[in-house]
CSV table of C-alpha atoms in Angstrom, one decimal:
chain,number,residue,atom,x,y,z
G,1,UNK,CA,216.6,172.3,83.1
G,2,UNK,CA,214.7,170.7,86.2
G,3,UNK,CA,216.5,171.3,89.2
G,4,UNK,CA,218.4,168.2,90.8
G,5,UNK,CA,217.7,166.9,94.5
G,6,UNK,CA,219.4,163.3,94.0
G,7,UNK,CA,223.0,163.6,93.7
G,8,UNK,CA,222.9,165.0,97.8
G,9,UNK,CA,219.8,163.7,98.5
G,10,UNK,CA,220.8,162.0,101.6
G,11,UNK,CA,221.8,164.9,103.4
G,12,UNK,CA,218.9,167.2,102.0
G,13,UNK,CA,216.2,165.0,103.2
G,14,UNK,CA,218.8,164.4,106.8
G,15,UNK,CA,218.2,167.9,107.8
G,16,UNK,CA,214.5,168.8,106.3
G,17,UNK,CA,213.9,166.0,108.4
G,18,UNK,CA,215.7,167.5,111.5
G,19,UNK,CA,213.6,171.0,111.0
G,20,UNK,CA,210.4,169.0,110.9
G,21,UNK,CA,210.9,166.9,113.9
G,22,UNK,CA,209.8,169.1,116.9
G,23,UNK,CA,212.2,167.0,119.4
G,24,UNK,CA,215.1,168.2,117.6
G,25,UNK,CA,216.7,171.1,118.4
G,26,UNK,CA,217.4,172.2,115.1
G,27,UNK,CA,214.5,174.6,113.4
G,28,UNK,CA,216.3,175.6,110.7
G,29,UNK,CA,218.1,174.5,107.4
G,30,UNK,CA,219.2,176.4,104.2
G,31,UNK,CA,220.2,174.8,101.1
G,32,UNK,CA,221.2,176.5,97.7
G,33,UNK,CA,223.3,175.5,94.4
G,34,UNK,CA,226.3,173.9,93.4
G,35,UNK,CA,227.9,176.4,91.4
G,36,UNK,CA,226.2,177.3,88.4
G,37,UNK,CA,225.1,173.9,88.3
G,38,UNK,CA,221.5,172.8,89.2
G,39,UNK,CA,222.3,170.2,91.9
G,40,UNK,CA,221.0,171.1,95.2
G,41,UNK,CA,223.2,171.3,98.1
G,42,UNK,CA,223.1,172.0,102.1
G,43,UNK,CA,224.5,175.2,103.0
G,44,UNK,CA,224.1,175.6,106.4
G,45,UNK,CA,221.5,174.4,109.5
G,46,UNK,CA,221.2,175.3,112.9
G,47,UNK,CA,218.7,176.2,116.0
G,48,UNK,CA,219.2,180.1,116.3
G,49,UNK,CA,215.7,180.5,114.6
G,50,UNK,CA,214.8,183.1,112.2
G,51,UNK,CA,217.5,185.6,113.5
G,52,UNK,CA,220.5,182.9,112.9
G,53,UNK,CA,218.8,181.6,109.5
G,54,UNK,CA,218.5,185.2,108.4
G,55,UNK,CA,222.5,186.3,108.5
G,56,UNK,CA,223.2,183.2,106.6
G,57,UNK,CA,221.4,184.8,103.4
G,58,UNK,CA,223.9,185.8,100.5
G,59,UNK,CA,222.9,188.5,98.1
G,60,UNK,CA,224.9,186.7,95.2
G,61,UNK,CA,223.1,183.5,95.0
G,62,UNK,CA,219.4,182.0,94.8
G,63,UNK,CA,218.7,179.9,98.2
G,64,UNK,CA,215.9,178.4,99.7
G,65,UNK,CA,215.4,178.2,103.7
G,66,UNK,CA,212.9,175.7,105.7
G,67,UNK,CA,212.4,177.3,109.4
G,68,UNK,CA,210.6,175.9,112.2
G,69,UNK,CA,208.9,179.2,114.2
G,70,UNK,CA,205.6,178.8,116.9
G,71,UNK,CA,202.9,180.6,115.8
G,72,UNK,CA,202.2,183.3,118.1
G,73,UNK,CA,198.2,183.2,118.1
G,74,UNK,CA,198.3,179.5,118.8
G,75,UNK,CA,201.8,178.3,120.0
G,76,UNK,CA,201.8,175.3,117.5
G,77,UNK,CA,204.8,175.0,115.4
G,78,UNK,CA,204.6,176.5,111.9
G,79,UNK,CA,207.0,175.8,109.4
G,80,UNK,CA,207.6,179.0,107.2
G,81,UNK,CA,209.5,178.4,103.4
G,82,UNK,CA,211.8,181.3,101.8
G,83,UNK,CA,212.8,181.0,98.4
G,84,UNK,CA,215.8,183.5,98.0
G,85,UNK,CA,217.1,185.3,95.0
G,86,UNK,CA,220.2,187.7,96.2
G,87,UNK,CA,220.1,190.8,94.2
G,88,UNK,CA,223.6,190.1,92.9
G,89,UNK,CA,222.2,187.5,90.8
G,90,UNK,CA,222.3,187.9,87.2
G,91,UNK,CA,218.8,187.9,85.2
G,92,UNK,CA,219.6,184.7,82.9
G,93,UNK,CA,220.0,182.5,86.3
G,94,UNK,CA,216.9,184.3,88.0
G,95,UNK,CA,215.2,183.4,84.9
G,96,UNK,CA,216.3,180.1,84.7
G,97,UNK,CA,215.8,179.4,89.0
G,98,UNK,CA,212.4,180.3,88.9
G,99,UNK,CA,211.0,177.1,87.2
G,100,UNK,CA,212.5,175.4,90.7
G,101,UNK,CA,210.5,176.9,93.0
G,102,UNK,CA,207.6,174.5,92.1
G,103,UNK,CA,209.9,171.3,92.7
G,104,UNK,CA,211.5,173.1,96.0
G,105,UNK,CA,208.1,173.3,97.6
G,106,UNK,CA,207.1,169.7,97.1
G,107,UNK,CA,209.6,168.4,98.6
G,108,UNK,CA,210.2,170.9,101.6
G,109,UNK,CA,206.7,170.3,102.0
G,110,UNK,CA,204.6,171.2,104.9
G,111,UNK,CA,205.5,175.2,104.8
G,112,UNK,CA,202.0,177.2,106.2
G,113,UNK,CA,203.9,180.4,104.9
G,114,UNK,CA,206.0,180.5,102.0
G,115,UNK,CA,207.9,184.0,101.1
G,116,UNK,CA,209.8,185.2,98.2
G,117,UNK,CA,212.4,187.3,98.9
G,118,UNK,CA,215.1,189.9,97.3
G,119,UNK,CA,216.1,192.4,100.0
G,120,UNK,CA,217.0,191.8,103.9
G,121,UNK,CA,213.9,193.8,104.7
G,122,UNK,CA,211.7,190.8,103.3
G,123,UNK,CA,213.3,188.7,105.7
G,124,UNK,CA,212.9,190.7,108.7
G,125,UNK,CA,212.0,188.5,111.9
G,126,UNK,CA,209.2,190.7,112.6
G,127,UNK,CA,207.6,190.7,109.1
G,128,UNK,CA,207.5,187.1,108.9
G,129,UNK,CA,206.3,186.2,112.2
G,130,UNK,CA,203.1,188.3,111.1
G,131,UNK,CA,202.8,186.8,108.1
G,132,UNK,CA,202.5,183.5,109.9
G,133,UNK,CA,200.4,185.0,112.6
G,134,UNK,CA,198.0,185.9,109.8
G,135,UNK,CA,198.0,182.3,108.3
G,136,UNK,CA,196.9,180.7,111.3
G,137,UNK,CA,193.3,181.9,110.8
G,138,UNK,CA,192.4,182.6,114.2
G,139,UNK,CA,193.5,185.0,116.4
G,140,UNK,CA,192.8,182.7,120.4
G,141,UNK,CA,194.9,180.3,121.9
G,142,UNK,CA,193.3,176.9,122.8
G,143,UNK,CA,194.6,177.5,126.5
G,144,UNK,CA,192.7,180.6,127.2
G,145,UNK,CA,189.4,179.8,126.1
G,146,UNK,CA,186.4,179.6,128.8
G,147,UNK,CA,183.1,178.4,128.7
G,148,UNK,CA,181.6,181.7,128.5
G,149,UNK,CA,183.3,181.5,124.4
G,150,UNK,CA,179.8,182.1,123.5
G,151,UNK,CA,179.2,185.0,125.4
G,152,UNK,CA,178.7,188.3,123.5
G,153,UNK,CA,181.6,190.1,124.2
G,154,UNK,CA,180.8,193.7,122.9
G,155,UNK,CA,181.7,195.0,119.0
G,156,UNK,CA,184.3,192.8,117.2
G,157,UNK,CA,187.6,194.7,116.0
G,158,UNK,CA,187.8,194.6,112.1
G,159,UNK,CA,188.4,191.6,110.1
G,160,UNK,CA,192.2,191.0,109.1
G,161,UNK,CA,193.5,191.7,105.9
G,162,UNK,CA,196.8,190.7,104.2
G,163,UNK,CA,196.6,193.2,101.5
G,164,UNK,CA,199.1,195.6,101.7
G,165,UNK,CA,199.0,199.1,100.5
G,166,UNK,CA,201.8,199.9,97.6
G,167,UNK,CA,204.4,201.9,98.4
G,168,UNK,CA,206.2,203.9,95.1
G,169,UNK,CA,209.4,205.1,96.7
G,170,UNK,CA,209.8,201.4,97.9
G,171,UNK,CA,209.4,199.5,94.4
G,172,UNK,CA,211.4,202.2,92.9
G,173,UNK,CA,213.9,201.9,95.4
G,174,UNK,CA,214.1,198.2,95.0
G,175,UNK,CA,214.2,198.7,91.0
G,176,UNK,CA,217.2,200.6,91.4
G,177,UNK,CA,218.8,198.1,93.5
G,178,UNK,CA,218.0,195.8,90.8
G,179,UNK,CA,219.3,197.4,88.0
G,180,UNK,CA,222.9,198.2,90.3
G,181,UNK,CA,223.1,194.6,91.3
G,182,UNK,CA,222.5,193.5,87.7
G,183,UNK,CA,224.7,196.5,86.2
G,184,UNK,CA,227.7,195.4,88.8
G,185,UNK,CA,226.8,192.0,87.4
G,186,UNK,CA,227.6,192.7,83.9
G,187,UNK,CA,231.0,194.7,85.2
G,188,UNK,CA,232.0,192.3,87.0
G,189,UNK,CA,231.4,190.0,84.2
G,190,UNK,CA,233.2,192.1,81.7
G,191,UNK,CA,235.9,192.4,83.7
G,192,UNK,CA,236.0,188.3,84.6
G,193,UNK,CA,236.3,188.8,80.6
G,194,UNK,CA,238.5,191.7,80.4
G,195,UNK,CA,241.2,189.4,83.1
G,196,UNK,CA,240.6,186.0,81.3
G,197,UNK,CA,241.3,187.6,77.6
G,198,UNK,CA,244.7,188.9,79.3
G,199,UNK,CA,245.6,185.9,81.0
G,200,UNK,CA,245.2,184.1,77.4
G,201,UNK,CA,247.1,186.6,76.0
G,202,UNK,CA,249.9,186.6,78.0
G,203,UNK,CA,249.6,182.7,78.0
G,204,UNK,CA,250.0,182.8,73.9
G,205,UNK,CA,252.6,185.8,74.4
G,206,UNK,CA,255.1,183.2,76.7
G,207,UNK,CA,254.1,180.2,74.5
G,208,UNK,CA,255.6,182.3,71.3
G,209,UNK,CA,258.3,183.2,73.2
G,210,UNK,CA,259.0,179.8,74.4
G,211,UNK,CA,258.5,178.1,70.5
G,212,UNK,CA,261.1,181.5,69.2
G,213,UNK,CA,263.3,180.6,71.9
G,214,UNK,CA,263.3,176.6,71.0
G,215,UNK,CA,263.6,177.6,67.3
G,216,UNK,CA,266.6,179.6,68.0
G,217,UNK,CA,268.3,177.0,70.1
G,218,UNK,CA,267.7,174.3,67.7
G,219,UNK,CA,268.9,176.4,64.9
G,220,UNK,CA,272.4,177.2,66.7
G,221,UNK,CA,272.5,173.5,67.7
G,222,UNK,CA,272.0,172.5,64.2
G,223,UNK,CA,274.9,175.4,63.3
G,224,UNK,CA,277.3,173.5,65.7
G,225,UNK,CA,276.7,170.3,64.4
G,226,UNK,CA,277.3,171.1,60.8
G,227,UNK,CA,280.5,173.3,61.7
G,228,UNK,CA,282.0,169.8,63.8
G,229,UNK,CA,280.9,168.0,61.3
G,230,UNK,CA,283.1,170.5,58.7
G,231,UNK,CA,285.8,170.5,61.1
G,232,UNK,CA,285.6,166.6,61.4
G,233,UNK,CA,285.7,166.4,57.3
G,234,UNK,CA,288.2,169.0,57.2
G,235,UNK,CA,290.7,167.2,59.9
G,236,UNK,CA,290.3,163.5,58.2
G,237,UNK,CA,290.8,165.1,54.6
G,238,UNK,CA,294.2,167.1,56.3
G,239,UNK,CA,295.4,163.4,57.8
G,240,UNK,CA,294.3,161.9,54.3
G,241,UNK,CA,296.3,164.3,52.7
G,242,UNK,CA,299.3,163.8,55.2
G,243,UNK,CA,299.2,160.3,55.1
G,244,UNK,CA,299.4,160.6,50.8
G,245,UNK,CA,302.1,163.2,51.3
G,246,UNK,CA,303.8,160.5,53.3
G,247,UNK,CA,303.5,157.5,51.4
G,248,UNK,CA,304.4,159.3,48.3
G,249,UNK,CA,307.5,160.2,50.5
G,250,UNK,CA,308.0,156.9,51.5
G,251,UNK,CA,307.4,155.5,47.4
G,252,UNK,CA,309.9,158.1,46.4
G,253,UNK,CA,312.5,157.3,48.8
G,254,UNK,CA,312.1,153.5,48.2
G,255,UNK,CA,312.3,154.1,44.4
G,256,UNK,CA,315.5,156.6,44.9
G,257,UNK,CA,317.2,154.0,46.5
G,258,UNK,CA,315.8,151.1,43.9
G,259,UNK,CA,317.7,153.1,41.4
G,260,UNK,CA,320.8,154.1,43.4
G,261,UNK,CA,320.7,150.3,43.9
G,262,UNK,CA,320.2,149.6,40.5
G,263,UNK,CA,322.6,152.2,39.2
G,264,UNK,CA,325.4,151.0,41.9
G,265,UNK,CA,325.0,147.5,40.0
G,266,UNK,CA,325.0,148.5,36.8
G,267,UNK,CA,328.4,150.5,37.5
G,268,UNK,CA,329.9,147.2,38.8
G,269,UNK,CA,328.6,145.3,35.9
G,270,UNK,CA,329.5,148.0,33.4
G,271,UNK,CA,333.4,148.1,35.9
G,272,UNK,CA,333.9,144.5,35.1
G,273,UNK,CA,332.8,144.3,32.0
G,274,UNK,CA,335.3,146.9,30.7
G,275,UNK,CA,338.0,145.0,32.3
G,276,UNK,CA,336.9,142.1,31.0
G,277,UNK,CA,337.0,144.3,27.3
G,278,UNK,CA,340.2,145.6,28.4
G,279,UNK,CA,341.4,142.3,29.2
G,280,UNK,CA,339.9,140.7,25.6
G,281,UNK,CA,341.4,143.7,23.8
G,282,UNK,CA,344.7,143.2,25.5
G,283,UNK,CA,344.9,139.7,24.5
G,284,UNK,CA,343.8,140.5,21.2
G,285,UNK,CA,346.1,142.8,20.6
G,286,UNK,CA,349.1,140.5,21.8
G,287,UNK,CA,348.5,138.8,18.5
G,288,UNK,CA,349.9,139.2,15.1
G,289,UNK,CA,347.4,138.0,13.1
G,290,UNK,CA,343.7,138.7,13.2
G,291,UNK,CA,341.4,136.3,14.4
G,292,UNK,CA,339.4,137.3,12.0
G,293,UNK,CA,341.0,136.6,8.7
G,294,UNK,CA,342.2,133.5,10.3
G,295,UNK,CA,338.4,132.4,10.8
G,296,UNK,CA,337.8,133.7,7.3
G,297,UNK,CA,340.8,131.2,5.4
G,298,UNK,CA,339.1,128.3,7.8
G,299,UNK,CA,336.0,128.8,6.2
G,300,UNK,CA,337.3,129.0,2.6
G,301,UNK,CA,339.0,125.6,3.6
G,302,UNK,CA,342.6,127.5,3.3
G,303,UNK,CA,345.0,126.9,6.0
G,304,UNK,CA,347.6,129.6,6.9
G,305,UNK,CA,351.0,129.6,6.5
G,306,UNK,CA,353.0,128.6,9.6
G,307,UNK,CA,354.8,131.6,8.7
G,308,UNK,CA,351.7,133.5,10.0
G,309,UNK,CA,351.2,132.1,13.2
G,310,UNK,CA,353.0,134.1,15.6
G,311,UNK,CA,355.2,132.1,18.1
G,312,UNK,CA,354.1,133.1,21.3
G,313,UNK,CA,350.4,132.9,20.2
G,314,UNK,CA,348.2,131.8,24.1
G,315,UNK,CA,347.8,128.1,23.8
G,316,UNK,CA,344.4,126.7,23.1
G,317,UNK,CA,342.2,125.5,25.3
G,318,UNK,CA,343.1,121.8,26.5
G,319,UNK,CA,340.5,119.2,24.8
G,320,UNK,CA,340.2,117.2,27.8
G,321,UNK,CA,338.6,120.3,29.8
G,322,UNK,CA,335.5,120.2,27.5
G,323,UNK,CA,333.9,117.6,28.4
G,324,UNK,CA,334.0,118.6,32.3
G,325,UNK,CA,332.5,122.1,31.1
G,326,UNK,CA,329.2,120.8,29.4
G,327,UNK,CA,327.7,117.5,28.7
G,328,UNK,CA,325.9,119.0,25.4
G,329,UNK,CA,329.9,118.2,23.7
G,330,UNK,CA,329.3,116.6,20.5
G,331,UNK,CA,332.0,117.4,18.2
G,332,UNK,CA,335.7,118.2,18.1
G,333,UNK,CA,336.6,121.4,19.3
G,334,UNK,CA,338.3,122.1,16.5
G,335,UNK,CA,336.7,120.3,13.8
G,336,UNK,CA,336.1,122.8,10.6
G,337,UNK,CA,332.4,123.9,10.3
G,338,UNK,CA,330.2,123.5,7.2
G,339,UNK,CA,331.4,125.1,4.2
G,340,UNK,CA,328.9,128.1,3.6
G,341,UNK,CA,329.4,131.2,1.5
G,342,UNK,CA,331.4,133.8,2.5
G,343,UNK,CA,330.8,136.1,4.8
G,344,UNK,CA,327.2,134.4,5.3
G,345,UNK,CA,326.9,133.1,8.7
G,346,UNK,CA,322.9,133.3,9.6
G,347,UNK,CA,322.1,129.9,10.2
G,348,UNK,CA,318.6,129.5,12.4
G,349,UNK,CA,318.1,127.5,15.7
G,350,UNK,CA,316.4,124.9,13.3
G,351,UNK,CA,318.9,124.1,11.3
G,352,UNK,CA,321.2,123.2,13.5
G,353,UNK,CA,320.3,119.6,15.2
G,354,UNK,CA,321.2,120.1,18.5
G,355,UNK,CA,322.5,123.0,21.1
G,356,UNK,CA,325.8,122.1,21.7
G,357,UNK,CA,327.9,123.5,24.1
G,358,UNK,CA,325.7,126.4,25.9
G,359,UNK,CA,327.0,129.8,27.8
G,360,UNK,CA,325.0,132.3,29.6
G,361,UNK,CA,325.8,135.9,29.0
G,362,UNK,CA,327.4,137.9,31.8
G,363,UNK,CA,327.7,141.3,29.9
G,364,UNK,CA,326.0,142.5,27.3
G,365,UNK,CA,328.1,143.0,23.9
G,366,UNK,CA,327.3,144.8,20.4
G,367,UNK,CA,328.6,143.2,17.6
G,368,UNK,CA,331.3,145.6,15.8
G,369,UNK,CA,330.1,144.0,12.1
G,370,UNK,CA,327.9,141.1,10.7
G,371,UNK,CA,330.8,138.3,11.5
G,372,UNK,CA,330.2,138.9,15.4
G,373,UNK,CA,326.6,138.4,17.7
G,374,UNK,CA,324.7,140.8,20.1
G,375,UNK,CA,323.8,139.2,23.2
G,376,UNK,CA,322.5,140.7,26.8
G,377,UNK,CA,323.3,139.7,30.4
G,378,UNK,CA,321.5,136.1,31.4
G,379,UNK,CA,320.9,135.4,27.4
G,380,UNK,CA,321.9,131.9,26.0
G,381,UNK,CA,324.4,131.3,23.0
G,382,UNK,CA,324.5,127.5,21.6
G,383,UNK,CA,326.2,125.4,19.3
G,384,UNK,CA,329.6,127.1,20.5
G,385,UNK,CA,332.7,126.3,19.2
G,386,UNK,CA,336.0,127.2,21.0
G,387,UNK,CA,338.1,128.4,18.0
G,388,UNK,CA,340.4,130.2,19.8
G,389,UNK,CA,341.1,131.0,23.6
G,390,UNK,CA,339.6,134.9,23.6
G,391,UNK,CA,336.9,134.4,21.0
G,392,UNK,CA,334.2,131.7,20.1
G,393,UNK,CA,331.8,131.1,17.7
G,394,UNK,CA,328.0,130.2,18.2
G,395,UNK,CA,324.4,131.1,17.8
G,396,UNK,CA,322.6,134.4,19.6
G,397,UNK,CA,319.3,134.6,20.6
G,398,UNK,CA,318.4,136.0,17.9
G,399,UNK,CA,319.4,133.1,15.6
G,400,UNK,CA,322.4,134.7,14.1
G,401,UNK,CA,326.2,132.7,13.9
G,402,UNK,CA,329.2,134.4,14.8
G,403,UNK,CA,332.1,135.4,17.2
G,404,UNK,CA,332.0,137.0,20.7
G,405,UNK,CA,334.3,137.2,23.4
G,406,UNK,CA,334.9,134.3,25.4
G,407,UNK,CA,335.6,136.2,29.1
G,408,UNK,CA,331.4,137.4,28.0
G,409,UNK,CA,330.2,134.6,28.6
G,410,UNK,CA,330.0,131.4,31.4
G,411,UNK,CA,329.6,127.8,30.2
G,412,UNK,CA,326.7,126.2,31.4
C-alpha cells in the first residue's frame, strides 16, 4: 500500500519547510510511522545538526530524516536525506517500506545526498559529511580563488572516487546482526503470542467460572423458591384443613344441640301427651259402659237402656259452646249419623259435603282397631262430631271415619 502523507500533512510540510529555510534555526526534522500503519508522522526536529538528528534514530522502526549540513568544499548549505530501517524491524515491514522510499524523496525534495542506512556506523557524522563533500563536484571555495586560477599549478592529485572497497568481515558482520535482530523479532513475536494466548485463556478460564458460578446461584435460587413455594402450599392446605376440622366442629356441635333441642321437645310433647292419655284413660275408665258399644247400638239405630247409663256419667258438652268454637257448625251435635253397615266407617273427603267442625292435632295417636283414626301433631280432622265429652268422631287425613280422643286435638 502507498504510503500516506495527508492525514498530518500540515505539520510534515511545517517543518520540511523549517529545514529548508536557511533563516531558520532549525536544520533538522525526522519523521517516521504511525504504528503499523502507513500514515506519516513527525517524530522529532531540532537545530543540533547531524550529531542531535543522529541519537534520535531507533533501531525498531523505519524513519526517514531531512538535515540541513554546509558543504565543506564550498560552504553552501546541502540538504542530505536518510531513509532509516532499524535492524529490529521485521522483514514483512522492510519489505513492505521499501516501495515508500520513492514517494519520501519527492516530497522531501531537494536532498544532494541521499543515504540508506541500517547500523549507527552508516550514520556517523564524519561518513556523511564526506559523502556530501564528494557530491559537491568540486573541491575550491568561491572565496579563495585568485586570478592566477589558470596558472599551472604543478601535477594534479588523483581524481576522486566514491567507490568503496568491500569489506567481508563487515557484510558478514552486519548479516549476523540481521539475522539476530530478525530472530529476536520472531521471539519476541512468539512470545507477544505465547502472552496473548494466556491472557485469552485465563479470560475464558474466569468467564466459565463466572457462567458455573451464575448457574449455581440460580439453581439454589430456583431450590428456594420452589421449597417456599411447598412451604406456602403446605401452610394454606394445614389452615384449610384446620379451618374444615373447625367447621365440621362447629356443624357437629350445632347439630348435637339441634337434636338435644329436638329431643328436649319431643320429651315434653311425648310428657304431655301421656298425661293427656293418662288423663283420657282415667276418664274412660270412670265409666261403666264402653263408649264403644254405645257408638255401635247408635249406629244400628238402637238406643240403650237407661239402665245402662251409669249415673254419674261427665255431662256432655253444653250445645251453646259450639257455635263459639267453630263457625264450620252445621248440624246438631248430637244428631245420629247416616245409617251405614256395621262396622264400616271409611267414608272419603268427597263424600262428605262440607268440613264441619275442624281440630288440629296436638299429639300424635295410633288407632287401637279400625273404629278409631291415626293422626300426627299439626294434622287436620273434619266433619267432627262431639259424641261424648272424651271421645269424638271425624275424618283423618287419610280419609278414614272414626273416634279419637278429644284432649288430642284443638278446635280450630
Amino acid at each position: 500500500m502507498a504510503v500516506n502523507l495527508s492525514k498530518n500533512g500540515p505539520a510534515l510540510t511545517a517543518a520540511y519547510k523549517e529545514v529548508v529555510n536557511e533563516k531558520s534555526d532549525t536544520n533538522w526534522a525526522l519523521f517516521t510511522y504511525e504504528g503499523n500503519s502507513n500514515d506519516i508522522r513527525l517524530a522529532e526536529k531540532g537545530d543540533g545538526g547531524l550529531e542531535e538528528m543522529v541519537e534520535e534514530l531507533n533501531s525498531g522502526k523505519i524513519m526517514y530524516a531531512f538535515c540541513r549540513v554546509q558543504d565543506p568544499n564550498s560552504g553552501l548549505p546541502k540538504y542530505v536525506l536518510i531513509n532509516w530501517t532499524g535492524e529490529g524491524v521485521n522483514d514483512a515491514r522492510k519489505g513492505l517500506c521499501a516501495n515508500h522510499v520513492s514517494s519520501m524523496a519527492n516530497f522531501l525534495k531537494g536532498a544532494h545526498v541521499t543515504v540508506n542506512a541500517r547500523a549507527d556506523e552508516d550514520v556517523e557524522p564524519e561518513v556523511i559529511m564526506e559523502k556530501v563533500a564528494k557530491a559537491s563536484g568540486a573541491n575550491y571555495s568561491f572565496h579563495k580563488e585568485t586570478s592566477s586560477r589558470f596558472q599551472d599549478s604543478g601535477p594534479q592529485g588523483p581524481v576522486g572516487s566514491v567507490y568503496q572497497k568491500t569489506n567481508a568481515m563487515s557484510e558478514i558482520r552486519k548479516t549476523n546482526k540481521d539475522t539476530f535482530w530478525a530472530q529476536a523479532e520472531k521471539e519476541e513475536e512468539r512470545r507477544r503470542l505465547e502472552e496473548r494466548r494466556k491472557a485469552d485463556e485465563e479470560r475464558q478460564h474466569l468467564e466459565k467460572e463466572r457462567k458455573d458460578r451464575e448457574v449455581k446461584e440460580a439453581a439454589l435460587r430456583d431450590q428456594r423458591d420452589k421449597e417456599k413455594a411447598v412451604q406456602i402450599e403446605q401452610q394454606k392446605k394445614y389452615q384449610q384443613q384446620q379451618e374444615a376440622e373447625r367447621r365440621e366442629q362447629d356443624k357437629q356441635r350445632w347439630e348435637q344441640q339441634e337434636e338435644m333441642q329436638v329431643a328436649q321437645k319431643k320429651t315434653v310433647k311425648r310428657g304431655e301427651s301421656m298425661e293427656k292419655a293418662n288423663e283420657a284413660a282415667s276418664l274412660i275408665s270412670q265409666r261403666a259402659m264402653n263408649p264403644r258399644d254405645m257408638f255401635k247400638q247408635r249406629e244400628r239405630g238402637i238406643t240403650p237402656s237407661d239402665s245402662n247409663v251409669p249415673s254419674a256419667a261427665p255431662a256432655s258438652p253444653q250445645p251453646e259452646e259450639a257455635p263459639a268454637l267453630s263457625p264450620c257448625v252445621q248440624e246438631p251435635l248430637h244428631e245420629d249419623p247416616p245409617q251405614v253397615e256395621e262396622n264400616n266407617y271409611e267414608v272419603t273427603a268427597e263424600e262428605t259435603p262440607d268440613r264441619g267442625i275442624c281440630a288440629r292435632a296436638l299429639y300424635d295417636y295410633q288407632a287401637a282397631d279400625d273404629t278409631e283414626i291415626s293422626f300426627d301433631p299439626d294434622e287436620i280432622i273434619t266433619g267432627i262430631e262431639m259424641i261424648d265429652e272424651g271421645w269424638w268422631r271425624g275424618y283423618g287425613p287419610d280419609g278414614h271415619f272414626g273416634m279419637f280422643p278429644a284432649n288430642y286435638v284443638e278446635l280450630v
